[in-house]
Each structure stands twice: as structure tokens, then as C-alpha cells.
């Protein structure tokens, strides 16, 4: 028999900066092999262990393959099969009746995040649908808004540079970044730089895999990064190591900042806040500011998300991204600071999502506060219907016990569109089957490199699974919404969002400094056709040696790097960077620390992608079991032995984990890797049972790692 083999180029859809190119081999309509694209300059043929097994996900026996309707009590996870027409009719009927009731359409809340990063599936017809309906708006703050807002104050956009050019840096600082795990293809770049002589430093309270494999680990106390950055500035100005020419030409407020840090952030004070020694702070400041002299090249700070998840997370990022201006590193390609390259892509999000359809005065619900929203504790009408897609809030949201009790409300109508029966789907009234990346078309930018690429479908949808866009087309038809808003094909949507940038950002957004509007180079898509992106990765139309701020031109109101922010002053806040302690800080909250003295960090286990993949046996096997890493002194004080089960708790909740007594953390800090599905735990919760819905100082972001707990043996 002849074997019909075809290869299809695809893109990994997951929420990860690497956005890998994939090559799928298809035989008789079935995907039989999948590998990293060897021709993708960033992927280089290599996939992470999770996505290397993506076919196991696609063809997993637990896939939801047809619509389901609840039969058991709420939360029981008991369903019967239904049809698409019946499911769509029921959802539309509920939405219509809620919209017509005194509560109005705002009693409907969409809930989505980044289950897929594809432009169409992440946010396009879904947004148009909920905007047209007049549903509550969702502020998607669970991951990145604190840092976005922080960057926006200083730079007017995200801290970015060309990641591939970082091979020419000679000092690379992983600051709150577990790069070896969360950004593995950039870790390769760091290693290439190291072969050429670079030193790798990691600043993290936890001896992460990245910290273990770095030249130097700086075990900072959680939530104190702004203080360290200000201490570094103190040393730089004290020694006169600053690039005065760059400051004079391209920055505002260098003199004010200098006066502030010299007076208020001497090294001994910073040492007391951060838990680092004075020698460590002096040495780090010297390595950083003098890297060109000491190591022969500029420095790059890979500033990531770990350090943002604290009460002062916005200020921490705002402050850290001031450093490259002092060091003069923006002058060099690949140097400076890198948070996210997402704003290098001038996608026409306005066209895709149509914010102009939102009725004036519509309320916004912060997604971090789903617990409050489901318990009627936010202003406006009660949430009576919840539509979840691209997210698994039962596992990923803070204050899990209250999220679950909210989802368990019998009067709440919940729809979940997903590939699997997640913990959230257990609480649904209707579950809709979603396609995986191999079954639909999409278009991808990246937040960790500079290529744009279309994802070509490799196989037909399994069972009755449908892509997100198609679900909202069906719902819009049933609701009687304007066909011209919803009947565009996915290909037309992709073509338009690659098209010339309409720059249709509202004036309010531009002046709010909210960080959601950073302006990418308007011509970066020039000459790039959809057809070219379907054939493979296409580099943005940027100069070869792209260094976005080499000659200033920051998209801030002043056009300069704003070390001093007039906008912040006008908003009634401190115009200069400063240290904002965590909400739950042992130093400033001794009352709370007396009961719960340990700072708990809960990043995802390396074999999970937040809660995605945690339902696959081989991934859970790789993750092992739930552990709690605790310093020997803290363990001894509590009579906790290595390998013993412990209870981790605070006023919000508790979970069980196995103690690993180790010096991977300093005294006062504990780490438990997440994000398990509750159905695979012995206590029906995960680490988010203890986390808080308090938000960050800037951007309204999540504060997962700003979390005081106590630990006791579980015997
Ligand atoms: N394998 C894998 N890769 C992923 C993900 C995943 O779940 N699994 N998630 C993806 C997503 S959505 C994101 S947002 C990114 C996140 O990428 P990262 O930001 O790298 O991820 P985290 O592991 O959350 O945090 C990084 C480190 O910050 C440390 N940290 C915590 N608090 C502080 C602090 O106050 N100061 C400092 N300096 N460090 C602190 C943590 O101990 C952790 O080691 O990764 C993406 N990549
Ligand atoms: N304690 C603690 N909590 C955290 C974090 C932490 O580090 N610690 N990390 C936080 C971070 S950084 C983030 S980004 C959030 C992530 O929160 P979420 O975005 O909710 O992430 P996932 O857990 O990956 O869930 C994504 C879901 O989308 C589904 N999905 C994938 N593709 C599609 C599709 O095409 N259509 C539809 N309809 N569904 C699809 C997947 O099957 C999966 O169930 O979690 C946050 N929560
Ligand atoms: Mo994230």
C-alpha cells in the first residue's frame, strides 16, 4: 500500500514567549508525527518536552468531542450528550433573557485568557460578540498587566530588544525569570552568549533550575526587587558609572532620580530590605554598570513575570527598566531589558475586537477577582451567566475556595468551551468541545521573538469540536446579531489584522498610561503577506541591527525615557521610582507575620503550562507530587522532617504537600510548584487555595506570590 504523507507547518499556541514553529506529518488524515521546525530561526528544530508530546494531547481519550449538558448537581461533573443546535439555542436563550431582565446584559461575564495565543482564537469574534451583547468587560490581568503598566511609565511600551541579538551581550541577568524552564529557546541564546564569554546572573528567592545553572544566584527576599534596583542606581551614581551622554540626550529626570537614590537607597538600607549582603549589592551593581569594561560587552536584563506577582510588582518593573538608560545599554542590539516583544507587532487588534461596540458605561471586572464577582461583591448587577474559554479558572485563579463556591451557585449559568473536561468544566451547565491547534487556522506573533507565522490546520476537527471563532459565529446567528460583524472567515480576519495598522487606539487609552496601548513600529508588517506567513516564519520588517531605543524615541508623552514621570505626578502618585513593599510583608506587617510567617511562592511545575497538560499522565509523572521546599531552619522549628506530609495554610485556605527540606530557599521563604487540577489531589484544592485576590500597585495585576502562610506537619 502506498503511504500518503504530507507535512504541514504549524505554530505552538501555548502561553509561552517561545512561540515555536512546528512541522506536522499527516498520513491519511491523521497526524502521525510532530517536531520543532528546523528552519525556524528561534525554534531551531527543538520543542519543549510538553509540546513534543502534543499529539498525545490531540488524540487523548479524554478529549471532549461533542457538546454536553449537565445532568447532576452543580459541580458534580455529570453530563449527558447534546447537539450543537440545542446547546447554541439554550445559551442564546439564557443570554437573551438575562439581557432583557432588569439586570441587563452586564450580568453576563466572559472569562478567557491565553489557552491559545493565536490572534483569532485568543481574541477576535468572541470580543466582538460580548461587546455587541453589552456583556461585562473582563480586565485580563492575571499575568502581565503589572509589568506592562510599569514599563509603560518609564518607556511608553514594553521593555524589548531583539532576543537573538542577545548573543552579543556579556552580562545576562535573569531577574524574576526562570528562563531555563519558561523560555527555553532564549536560554539557548544565553548559553551561546556564555560560550562567547558572557556571565549569567539570576535574581530569584528560589534556586530555580535557572538559578542552579547560572554563574551567580542572588537569593533576594520576595517582593523587594525595586529596592535592589534603586540600590544599584545608588552605587552607579555614587561611583559616577552612569552613561551621562545617554541620560542627557534621551531621558527626563536623571537629576531627580540621582538625588532620590543617593539620599534614600544607601546599600545598607537596601541590604536590610532585600536580604542580600552589602557586598552582593555592590558587586552586582559593578558587574552590571561596568559589564562593557569587565566582560567586554553590554548587559541585558531578562525581566520576567515572577517578580511582578507582588503588591509592588508594577513599581518593581518600572524601576528595573530604568537601569538600561543609566548603563547606556539601549545603544546596543540585544541589550537593555527584555520583558516582551509583543508590541513590536502592529496587529490591528481594534479591527479584530471592535471596542467601539461596547455600550458606554459598561463595567469592567478584574479577572483576578472572579471570587468577588461570583459572590456579588463587585459593583453592578450580579453575575448570572459565565462563559469560560481559553482558561481554567477553577485551577488558576487566586482564592480558589471562594472561586469554587461561586462556581457552585445553582443560579449561575456557566458555559465552558475547552478541549478537555477541566476542573472548571465540572461546574458547567454546558460544555462545548474545542479544536486543538492542529485542527484550526490561526495567526501568531510572539512575546519572545520577532517572527510572525500562520498556523495551518493539519487535520480535520476531531468529533464535533469547533474553533472559538466558529462558536461565536453560531451564537451571533442565534442572537440575530449583524452578519457583517460575524460572517467574516478566519482567513479574512487574519488578513485584516496583518494589514496596515489603523492606529485606532482611543485617546483615553493613550493618556491613561494603562500599558495596554504600547505602539509598535507601524510599518513592521510592510511587505508581509498572509501567504508568506502560511509558508513559514517571517521576520518582522525591522532593521537588521534593531535596537529600538538606541537613539531614544521612546513612545512616552515626552518622547524620552521617563525616569521622572509627569503623568504619574498628575495621577497623584510619586513621579519617581521607589520601593513598594508587598501587601503581605513580614517587615511591614508584623501582625500578619506573627500568624503566617513564611512567604510562599507557587510558580508552575516545569512539565505543566499553568494548568494545561496537568491532566496528562506522563506530565504529572514528570512533575512528581506536590512538594513544599522549606529551609532546614524553618523545618526544624516546626518539627517538619524531609519527605513528610505538611499542611500549608493561611486565613484563606490550606493544601497538603510533601516537605522537601533544602537550601533551595532562604529562611522565611517556601516554594510549592503548581498548578495541579483538584481532581488529582488528595484534598481537592491546589496552591491557589491560599493565594490572594489583592491586586498590584499598577495595572491591577495578580499577586500570587505575595502570600504569607504557616506550615505544620500533616500527621
Ligand atoms: N514550562 C512552563 N513554561 C512556561 C509557563 C509554565 O507554566 N510552564 N508559563 C508561561 C507563562 S503564562 C508565563 S507568564 C511565563 C512566566 O515566566 P517566568 O516569569 O519565568 O515564570 P515564573 O516561574 O512564574 O517566575 C519566575 C521566577 O520568579 C521567581 N520569583 C517569585 N517572586 C519573586 C520576586 O519577588 N523577585 C524575584 N526576583 N523573583 C521572584 C520565582 O521563584 C520563579 O523562579 O512562563 C511561560 N512559560
Ligand atoms: N498560584 C499561581 N497561579 C497562577 C500562576 C502561578 O504562577 N501561580 N500563573 C498565572 C499565569 S502566569 C497565567 S498566564 C494564568 C493562566 O491561566 P489560564 O490562561 O487559564 O491557563 P491554563 O491553565 O493554561 O488554561 C488554559 C485553558 O485553555 C484551554 N484551551 C487551549 N486552547 C484552546 C482553544 O483554542 N479554545 C478554547 N476554548 N480553549 C482552549 C486549555 O485546554 C486550558 O484548559 O494562571 C495564573 N495562575
Ligand atoms: Mo502567564
mmCIF file of C-alpha atoms and ligand atoms in Angstrom, residues 14-18 48 50 113-114 142-144 174-184 202-210 218 220-225 302-310 320 447 601-612 671 673-675 705, ligand 1:
data_model
loop_
_atom_site.group_PDB
_atom_site.id
_atom_site.type_symbol
_atom_site.label_atom_id
_atom_site.label_comp_id
_atom_site.label_asym_id
_atom_site.label_seq_id
_atom_site.Cartn_x
_atom_site.Cartn_y
_atom_site.Cartn_z
ATOM 1 C CA UNK A 14 0.655 27.995 24.164
ATOM 2 C CA UNK A 15 1.204 30.922 26.501
ATOM 3 C CA UNK A 16 4.969 30.979 26.338
ATOM 4 C CA UNK A 17 7.379 33.528 24.861
ATOM 5 C CA UNK A 18 8.986 30.968 22.538
ATOM 6 C CA UNK A 48 9.914 21.545 24.950
ATOM 7 C CA UNK A 50 5.339 19.219 26.868
ATOM 8 C CA UNK A 113 -7.172 34.104 28.986
ATOM 9 C CA UNK A 114 -4.368 32.573 26.960
ATOM 10 C CA UNK A 142 -3.913 37.508 35.583
ATOM 11 C CA UNK A 143 -0.443 37.539 34.097
ATOM 12 C CA UNK A 144 1.138 40.555 32.523
ATOM 13 C CA UNK A 174 17.544 36.650 34.709
ATOM 14 C CA UNK A 175 15.520 38.866 37.005
ATOM 15 C CA UNK A 176 12.475 37.043 38.381
ATOM 16 C CA UNK A 177 12.783 34.776 35.368
ATOM 17 C CA UNK A 178 13.051 31.001 35.329
ATOM 18 C CA UNK A 179 14.352 31.232 31.769
ATOM 19 C CA UNK A 180 15.697 27.664 31.556
ATOM 20 C CA UNK A 181 12.134 26.404 32.080
ATOM 21 C CA UNK A 182 9.753 29.133 30.941
ATOM 22 C CA UNK A 183 11.661 30.470 27.929
ATOM 23 C CA UNK A 184 13.952 27.572 26.940
ATOM 24 C CA UNK A 202 19.856 35.056 38.304
ATOM 25 C CA UNK A 203 17.925 37.103 40.861
ATOM 26 C CA UNK A 204 15.289 34.884 42.446
ATOM 27 C CA UNK A 205 14.288 33.991 46.021
ATOM 28 C CA UNK A 206 14.188 30.381 44.798
ATOM 29 C CA UNK A 207 17.082 28.355 43.491
ATOM 30 C CA UNK A 208 15.176 27.574 40.317
ATOM 31 C CA UNK A 209 16.659 25.375 37.573
ATOM 32 C CA UNK A 210 17.816 28.665 36.026
ATOM 33 C CA UNK A 218 21.253 36.272 44.141
ATOM 34 C CA UNK A 220 16.564 38.157 47.027
ATOM 35 C CA UNK A 221 13.725 38.403 49.519
ATOM 36 C CA UNK A 222 10.375 38.161 47.633
ATOM 37 C CA UNK A 223 8.771 41.411 46.535
ATOM 38 C CA UNK A 224 11.814 43.626 47.131
ATOM 39 C CA UNK A 225 13.238 43.938 43.604
ATOM 40 C CA UNK A 302 15.676 39.411 31.115
ATOM 41 C CA UNK A 303 12.952 40.755 33.381
ATOM 42 C CA UNK A 304 10.070 38.354 33.587
ATOM 43 C CA UNK A 305 6.777 37.739 35.325
ATOM 44 C CA UNK A 306 7.821 36.145 38.621
ATOM 45 C CA UNK A 307 8.732 39.429 40.268
ATOM 46 C CA UNK A 308 5.513 41.172 39.176
ATOM 47 C CA UNK A 309 3.201 38.999 41.241
ATOM 48 C CA UNK A 310 3.572 41.146 44.361
ATOM 49 C CA UNK A 320 14.182 47.924 36.826
ATOM 50 C CA UNK A 447 6.210 37.782 23.039
ATOM 51 C CA UNK A 601 5.901 31.210 46.011
ATOM 52 C CA UNK A 602 3.859 28.963 43.700
ATOM 53 C CA UNK A 603 5.184 29.003 40.139
ATOM 54 C CA UNK A 604 4.007 26.218 37.792
ATOM 55 C CA UNK A 605 5.841 22.890 37.664
ATOM 56 C CA UNK A 606 8.088 22.692 34.574
ATOM 57 C CA UNK A 607 6.051 19.900 32.995
ATOM 58 C CA UNK A 608 2.824 21.909 33.213
ATOM 59 C CA UNK A 609 1.869 25.089 31.360
ATOM 60 C CA UNK A 610 -0.064 26.753 34.148
ATOM 61 C CA UNK A 611 -2.825 24.138 34.482
ATOM 62 C CA UNK A 612 -2.604 22.950 30.874
ATOM 63 C CA UNK A 671 8.069 27.162 47.400
ATOM 64 C CA UNK A 673 5.231 24.216 42.384
ATOM 65 C CA UNK A 674 1.684 24.256 40.857
ATOM 66 C CA UNK A 675 -0.822 24.213 39.167
ATOM 67 C CA UNK A 705 3.461 35.277 45.137
HETATM 68 N N1 LIG B 1 7.253 25.155 31.440
HETATM 69 C C1 LIG B 1 6.491 26.252 31.542
HETATM 70 N N2 LIG B 1 6.803 27.360 30.824
HETATM 71 C C2 LIG B 1 6.025 28.481 30.930
HETATM 72 C C3 LIG B 1 4.893 28.514 31.765
HETATM 73 C C4 LIG B 1 4.581 27.320 32.509
HETATM 74 O O1 LIG B 1 3.594 27.257 33.261
HETATM 75 N N3 LIG B 1 5.401 26.219 32.359
HETATM 76 N N4 LIG B 1 4.088 29.642 31.851
HETATM 77 C C5 LIG B 1 4.217 30.625 30.801
HETATM 78 C C6 LIG B 1 3.632 31.885 31.281
HETATM 79 S S1 LIG B 1 1.953 32.075 31.196
HETATM 80 C C7 LIG B 1 4.374 32.864 31.799
HETATM 81 S S2 LIG B 1 3.618 34.297 32.355
HETATM 82 C C8 LIG B 1 5.830 32.776 31.831
HETATM 83 C C9 LIG B 1 6.356 33.129 33.208
HETATM 84 O O2 LIG B 1 7.754 33.074 33.159
HETATM 85 P P1 LIG B 1 8.590 33.375 34.475
HETATM 86 O O3 LIG B 1 8.368 34.754 34.917
HETATM 87 O O4 LIG B 1 9.979 32.935 34.228
HETATM 88 O O5 LIG B 1 7.892 32.336 35.449
HETATM 89 P P2 LIG B 1 7.646 32.109 36.982
HETATM 90 O O6 LIG B 1 8.089 30.718 37.189
HETATM 91 O O7 LIG B 1 6.269 32.488 37.317
HETATM 92 O O8 LIG B 1 8.593 33.106 37.787
HETATM 93 C C10 LIG B 1 9.977 33.131 37.576
HETATM 94 C C11 LIG B 1 10.737 33.139 38.869
HETATM 95 O O9 LIG B 1 10.410 34.285 39.630
HETATM 96 C C12 LIG B 1 10.665 33.958 40.953
HETATM 97 N N5 LIG B 1 10.104 34.969 41.861
HETATM 98 C C13 LIG B 1 8.975 34.929 42.588
HETATM 99 N N6 LIG B 1 8.856 36.054 43.316
HETATM 100 C C14 LIG B 1 9.931 36.814 43.039
HETATM 101 C C15 LIG B 1 10.379 38.104 43.486
HETATM 102 O O10 LIG B 1 9.756 38.775 44.281
HETATM 103 N N7 LIG B 1 11.547 38.560 42.964
HETATM 104 C C16 LIG B 1 12.281 37.847 42.076
HETATM 105 N N8 LIG B 1 13.417 38.383 41.634
HETATM 106 N N9 LIG B 1 11.901 36.632 41.655
HETATM 107 C C17 LIG B 1 10.724 36.136 42.116
HETATM 108 C C18 LIG B 1 10.101 32.564 41.117
HETATM 109 O O11 LIG B 1 10.715 31.902 42.203
HETATM 110 C C19 LIG B 1 10.427 31.940 39.757
HETATM 111 O O12 LIG B 1 11.555 31.086 39.812
HETATM 112 O O13 LIG B 1 6.278 31.459 31.534
HETATM 113 C C20 LIG B 1 5.662 30.850 30.411
HETATM 114 N N10 LIG B 1 6.356 29.598 30.204
#
